[in-house]
Structures are given as C-alpha cells and as structure tokens.
Amino acid sequence: MNSIKLLPGDYYVTRKNETIMTVLGSCISACIYDPAKNVGGMNHFMLPEGEGSSLIDEGARYGSFAMENTINEIIKVGGVKSNLLVKVFGGARIIEGAGSVGMRNIEFVENYLKLEKIKLVSSCVGDIYPLKVKFYPVTGKVLVKKLESLQKSSVSQREQVYSKQLKGKNIEGDIELF
C-alpha cells in the first residue's frame, strides 16, 4: 500500500487505497472523507490564518487555505460536501513560550467546521504530546500514536525552526509593482 507523508503546509486527496501520514505538534491535521464516495484527504496546517495584510499567503500553512483546498479537491474528484466527515488531530502544547498556537488552531478548525456545517466525528487535540497520525482516506480509519520524551523535543525543535523560517520569508515573492 502506497503511503504519502505530509509536512506543514501540505494537503493530499485520493480515491486510491493508500495511507496519508504526518507528525503533529501544535499544528493541526484534518482528515476529511466522504464515506459514500470512497474519497478523502488530509491537510497539515501550522497557523489558523495569516498574520499581517499580505494578499499572498504561502500555501496551506494557514488553516483556511488548507481546509478550503482539501475540501474543494475532494469535491473535484467526486466527493459531496454534505457527506463529508472530519476527524481532527494536533494542537498540542509542546513549544515553550509559543503562546496558544495550538489552542488557536483548535478553535479555528472547530469554528470552521461549524460555519461550513461539516460534521466533526472525532478529535484528539490539545494534549502535551506530539502525535503521529496515519489516515486511510477511502475508509476514514485513523491510527494515532502519542510520541513521548525525545520525540517530543524533536518535534518541538522542528516546529520552532519552521516557524522562524516562515517569519523571515518574503511571502510576496518576486513581484514587482509598477
């Protein structure tokens, strides 16, 4: 069985019998699927929404972009929005001094699903441990493993590095206004 690994900012949708995997700290992954049409997808976002006034956001690192793209792609390949079910994971409190990024991510995804009238069927959010998530999008099955001690600090370090890269990145790109 083919296995796809998601990093922060990624999303993937499929009708094939394959798995989608990721490791989460304060980030969120939404496993979204249509059980009637055997299609599903997963995203991995780091922040609920863009900070600042830039019109150009850098991909699915933001929750709104990740959710919209994942849902739209599922619909594009045959899923029906009213059939969609969602399982949400992550939002851990693993980075010291990072404020409430995990909680903001949790609040964002829960509010988004309510607003869009998409059913949340299960979640594992807000813990102190990072999670390894393995999603079977055709069936909706999810396997979750809590990562402890050494793995926790490793995930925390990767999230801090990624967060610093995002802050220093010019998200406007090479656009010249005239």
mmCIF file of C-alpha atoms in Angstrom:
data_model
loop_
_atom_site.group_PDB
_atom_site.id
_atom_site.type_symbol
_atom_site.label_atom_id
_atom_site.label_comp_id
_atom_site.label_asym_id
_atom_site.label_seq_id
_atom_site.Cartn_x
_atom_site.Cartn_y
_atom_site.Cartn_z
ATOM 1 C CA MET A 1 0.000 0.000 0.000
ATOM 2 C CA ASN A 2 1.337 3.412 -1.008
ATOM 3 C CA SER A 3 1.943 5.878 1.841
ATOM 4 C CA ILE A 4 2.080 9.675 1.481
ATOM 5 C CA LYS A 5 3.864 11.788 4.121
ATOM 6 C CA LEU A 6 2.604 15.324 4.753
ATOM 7 C CA LEU A 7 4.740 18.168 6.046
ATOM 8 C CA PRO A 8 3.458 21.509 7.378
ATOM 9 C CA GLY A 9 1.633 23.321 4.600
ATOM 10 C CA ASP A 10 0.788 20.133 2.664
ATOM 11 C CA TYR A 11 -2.531 18.556 1.778
ATOM 12 C CA TYR A 12 -3.351 15.432 -0.221
ATOM 13 C CA VAL A 13 -6.587 13.961 -1.596
ATOM 14 C CA THR A 14 -7.110 10.495 -3.084
ATOM 15 C CA ARG A 15 -9.613 7.863 -4.158
ATOM 16 C CA LYS A 16 -6.923 5.171 -4.021
ATOM 17 C CA ASN A 17 -6.383 2.620 -1.274
ATOM 18 C CA GLU A 18 -3.360 4.350 0.249
ATOM 19 C CA THR A 19 -2.412 5.967 3.548
ATOM 20 C CA ILE A 20 -1.570 9.554 4.409
ATOM 21 C CA MET A 21 0.739 10.143 7.378
ATOM 22 C CA THR A 22 2.069 13.095 9.343
ATOM 23 C CA VAL A 23 3.566 14.055 12.690
ATOM 24 C CA LEU A 24 1.924 16.924 14.582
ATOM 25 C CA GLY A 25 2.831 19.196 17.445
ATOM 26 C CA SER A 26 0.894 22.455 17.695
ATOM 27 C CA CYS A 27 -0.116 22.036 14.043
ATOM 28 C CA ILE A 28 -3.496 20.605 13.075
ATOM 29 C CA SER A 29 -4.422 17.902 10.596
ATOM 30 C CA ALA A 30 -7.968 17.462 9.410
ATOM 31 C CA CYS A 31 -8.764 14.037 7.961
ATOM 32 C CA ILE A 32 -11.747 14.678 5.700
ATOM 33 C CA TYR A 33 -13.631 11.956 3.844
ATOM 34 C CA ASP A 34 -16.842 11.075 2.043
ATOM 35 C CA PRO A 35 -17.769 7.515 3.086
ATOM 36 C CA ALA A 36 -20.413 7.234 0.346
ATOM 37 C CA LYS A 37 -17.988 8.102 -2.470
ATOM 38 C CA ASN A 38 -14.831 6.486 -1.021
ATOM 39 C CA VAL A 39 -12.707 9.606 -1.321
ATOM 40 C CA GLY A 40 -10.788 11.548 1.287
ATOM 41 C CA GLY A 41 -7.879 13.773 2.079
ATOM 42 C CA MET A 42 -5.740 15.180 4.821
ATOM 43 C CA ASN A 43 -4.094 18.525 5.458
ATOM 44 C CA HIS A 44 -1.424 19.765 7.858
ATOM 45 C CA PHE A 45 -1.502 23.430 8.801
ATOM 46 C CA MET A 46 0.618 25.414 11.209
ATOM 47 C CA LEU A 47 -1.348 28.612 11.841
ATOM 48 C CA PRO A 48 -5.070 29.382 11.850
ATOM 49 C CA GLU A 49 -4.739 32.339 9.488
ATOM 50 C CA GLY A 50 -2.229 34.743 8.015
ATOM 51 C CA GLU A 51 -0.807 37.415 10.245
ATOM 52 C CA GLY A 52 -0.495 40.735 8.504
ATOM 53 C CA SER A 53 -2.066 42.290 5.479
ATOM 54 C CA SER A 54 -0.348 40.447 2.636
ATOM 55 C CA LEU A 55 -2.707 39.382 -0.113
ATOM 56 C CA ILE A 56 -0.475 36.436 -0.927
ATOM 57 C CA ASP A 57 -0.336 33.688 1.682
ATOM 58 C CA GLU A 58 2.269 30.985 1.426
ATOM 59 C CA GLY A 59 0.239 27.873 0.755
ATOM 60 C CA ALA A 60 -1.630 25.641 3.104
ATOM 61 C CA ARG A 61 0.383 26.574 6.183
ATOM 62 C CA TYR A 62 -2.754 28.562 7.078
ATOM 63 C CA GLY A 63 -5.890 26.755 8.200
ATOM 64 C CA SER A 64 -8.387 28.498 5.940
ATOM 65 C CA PHE A 65 -6.323 27.767 2.835
ATOM 66 C CA ALA A 66 -5.677 24.157 3.902
ATOM 67 C CA MET A 67 -9.324 23.425 4.675
ATOM 68 C CA GLU A 68 -10.682 25.071 1.517
ATOM 69 C CA ASN A 69 -8.177 23.345 -0.765
ATOM 70 C CA THR A 70 -8.674 19.918 0.785
ATOM 71 C CA ILE A 71 -12.480 20.144 0.644
ATOM 72 C CA ASN A 72 -12.506 21.588 -2.892
ATOM 73 C CA GLU A 73 -10.172 18.854 -4.129
ATOM 74 C CA ILE A 74 -12.375 16.139 -2.554
ATOM 75 C CA ILE A 75 -15.415 17.623 -4.307
ATOM 76 C CA LYS A 76 -13.475 17.903 -7.576
ATOM 77 C CA VAL A 77 -12.771 14.141 -7.572
ATOM 78 C CA GLY A 78 -16.348 13.143 -6.762
ATOM 79 C CA GLY A 79 -16.988 13.800 -3.077
ATOM 80 C CA VAL A 80 -20.165 15.523 -1.918
ATOM 81 C CA LYS A 81 -19.841 18.290 0.682
ATOM 82 C CA SER A 82 -22.962 17.242 2.597
ATOM 83 C CA ASN A 83 -21.492 13.716 3.011
ATOM 84 C CA LEU A 84 -18.160 14.873 4.427
ATOM 85 C CA LEU A 85 -16.998 13.675 7.824
ATOM 86 C CA VAL A 86 -13.938 15.061 9.617
ATOM 87 C CA LYS A 87 -11.511 13.813 12.232
ATOM 88 C CA VAL A 88 -9.147 16.428 13.704
ATOM 89 C CA PHE A 89 -5.773 15.927 15.398
ATOM 90 C CA GLY A 90 -2.963 18.030 16.889
ATOM 91 C CA GLY A 91 -2.951 21.415 18.536
ATOM 92 C CA ALA A 92 -0.553 20.200 21.220
ATOM 93 C CA ARG A 93 1.146 22.496 23.713
ATOM 94 C CA ILE A 94 4.731 21.439 23.078
ATOM 95 C CA ILE A 95 6.612 24.669 22.321
ATOM 96 C CA GLU A 96 7.561 26.618 25.442
ATOM 97 C CA GLY A 97 6.724 30.286 25.134
ATOM 98 C CA ALA A 98 4.786 29.850 21.889
ATOM 99 C CA GLY A 99 1.632 31.179 23.457
ATOM 100 C CA SER A 100 -1.517 29.459 22.456
ATOM 101 C CA VAL A 101 -0.836 28.488 18.830
ATOM 102 C CA GLY A 102 -2.235 25.005 19.391
ATOM 103 C CA MET A 103 -5.412 26.327 21.043
ATOM 104 C CA ARG A 104 -5.921 28.929 18.309
ATOM 105 C CA ASN A 105 -5.575 26.158 15.712
ATOM 106 C CA ILE A 106 -8.141 24.022 17.548
ATOM 107 C CA GLU A 107 -10.594 26.913 17.857
ATOM 108 C CA PHE A 108 -10.127 27.782 14.191
ATOM 109 C CA VAL A 109 -10.846 24.282 12.864
ATOM 110 C CA GLU A 110 -13.834 23.722 15.171
ATOM 111 C CA ASN A 111 -15.356 27.095 14.191
ATOM 112 C CA TYR A 112 -14.632 26.473 10.512
ATOM 113 C CA LEU A 113 -16.448 23.127 10.568
ATOM 114 C CA LYS A 114 -19.464 24.628 12.364
ATOM 115 C CA LEU A 115 -19.637 27.519 9.905
ATOM 116 C CA GLU A 116 -19.396 25.167 6.902
ATOM 117 C CA LYS A 117 -21.833 22.669 8.500
ATOM 118 C CA ILE A 118 -19.374 19.787 8.142
ATOM 119 C CA LYS A 119 -19.663 17.037 10.748
ATOM 120 C CA LEU A 120 -16.775 16.550 13.175
ATOM 121 C CA VAL A 121 -16.930 12.863 14.140
ATOM 122 C CA SER A 122 -13.842 12.620 16.353
ATOM 123 C CA SER A 123 -10.795 14.501 17.539
ATOM 124 C CA CYS A 124 -7.658 14.173 19.611
ATOM 125 C CA VAL A 125 -6.486 17.728 20.254
ATOM 126 C CA GLY A 126 -4.791 19.911 22.860
ATOM 127 C CA ASP A 127 -2.574 17.314 24.534
ATOM 128 C CA ILE A 128 1.018 17.909 25.650
ATOM 129 C CA TYR A 129 2.420 15.244 23.326
ATOM 130 C CA PRO A 130 3.008 15.307 19.594
ATOM 131 C CA LEU A 131 1.052 12.798 17.539
ATOM 132 C CA LYS A 132 1.829 10.503 14.639
ATOM 133 C CA VAL A 133 -1.329 10.220 12.525
ATOM 134 C CA LYS A 134 -1.975 7.616 9.824
ATOM 135 C CA PHE A 135 -5.156 8.137 7.774
ATOM 136 C CA TYR A 136 -6.871 5.697 5.407
ATOM 137 C CA PRO A 137 -8.906 8.156 3.292
ATOM 138 C CA VAL A 138 -11.074 5.622 1.456
ATOM 139 C CA THR A 139 -12.443 4.157 4.707
ATOM 140 C CA GLY A 140 -11.970 7.067 7.116
ATOM 141 C CA LYS A 141 -9.965 4.913 9.526
ATOM 142 C CA VAL A 142 -7.277 6.742 11.536
ATOM 143 C CA LEU A 143 -4.461 5.347 13.663
ATOM 144 C CA VAL A 144 -2.920 7.736 16.213
ATOM 145 C CA LYS A 145 0.233 7.267 18.268
ATOM 146 C CA LYS A 146 1.374 9.644 21.019
ATOM 147 C CA LEU A 147 5.075 10.440 20.779
ATOM 148 C CA GLU A 148 6.859 10.888 24.091
ATOM 149 C CA SER A 149 10.050 12.440 25.572
ATOM 150 C CA LEU A 150 12.866 12.539 22.967
ATOM 151 C CA GLN A 151 10.393 12.559 20.089
ATOM 152 C CA LYS A 152 8.522 15.438 21.740
ATOM 153 C CA SER A 153 11.612 17.645 21.852
ATOM 154 C CA SER A 154 12.488 16.723 18.264
ATOM 155 C CA VAL A 155 9.030 17.746 17.009
ATOM 156 C CA SER A 156 9.202 20.927 19.090
ATOM 157 C CA GLN A 157 12.591 21.843 17.603
ATOM 158 C CA ARG A 158 11.343 21.253 14.043
ATOM 159 C CA GLU A 159 8.269 23.409 14.671
ATOM 160 C CA GLN A 160 10.411 26.228 16.077
ATOM 161 C CA VAL A 161 12.746 26.123 13.061
ATOM 162 C CA TYR A 162 9.817 26.078 10.625
ATOM 163 C CA SER A 163 8.133 28.948 12.483
ATOM 164 C CA LYS A 164 11.312 31.068 12.267
ATOM 165 C CA GLN A 165 11.606 30.312 8.541
ATOM 166 C CA LEU A 166 8.037 31.494 7.987
ATOM 167 C CA LYS A 167 8.601 34.735 9.884
ATOM 168 C CA GLY A 168 11.683 35.558 7.831
ATOM 169 C CA LYS A 169 10.254 34.514 4.488
ATOM 170 C CA ASN A 170 9.207 37.122 1.956
ATOM 171 C CA ILE A 171 5.772 35.817 1.030
ATOM 172 C CA GLU A 172 5.251 38.423 -1.662
ATOM 173 C CA GLY A 173 7.803 36.615 -3.846
ATOM 174 C CA ASP A 174 9.384 38.224 -6.890
ATOM 175 C CA ILE A 175 6.521 40.516 -7.776
ATOM 176 C CA GLU A 176 7.444 43.975 -8.976
ATOM 177 C CA LEU A 177 4.758 46.631 -8.853
ATOM 178 C CA PHE A 178 4.928 49.498 -11.318
#
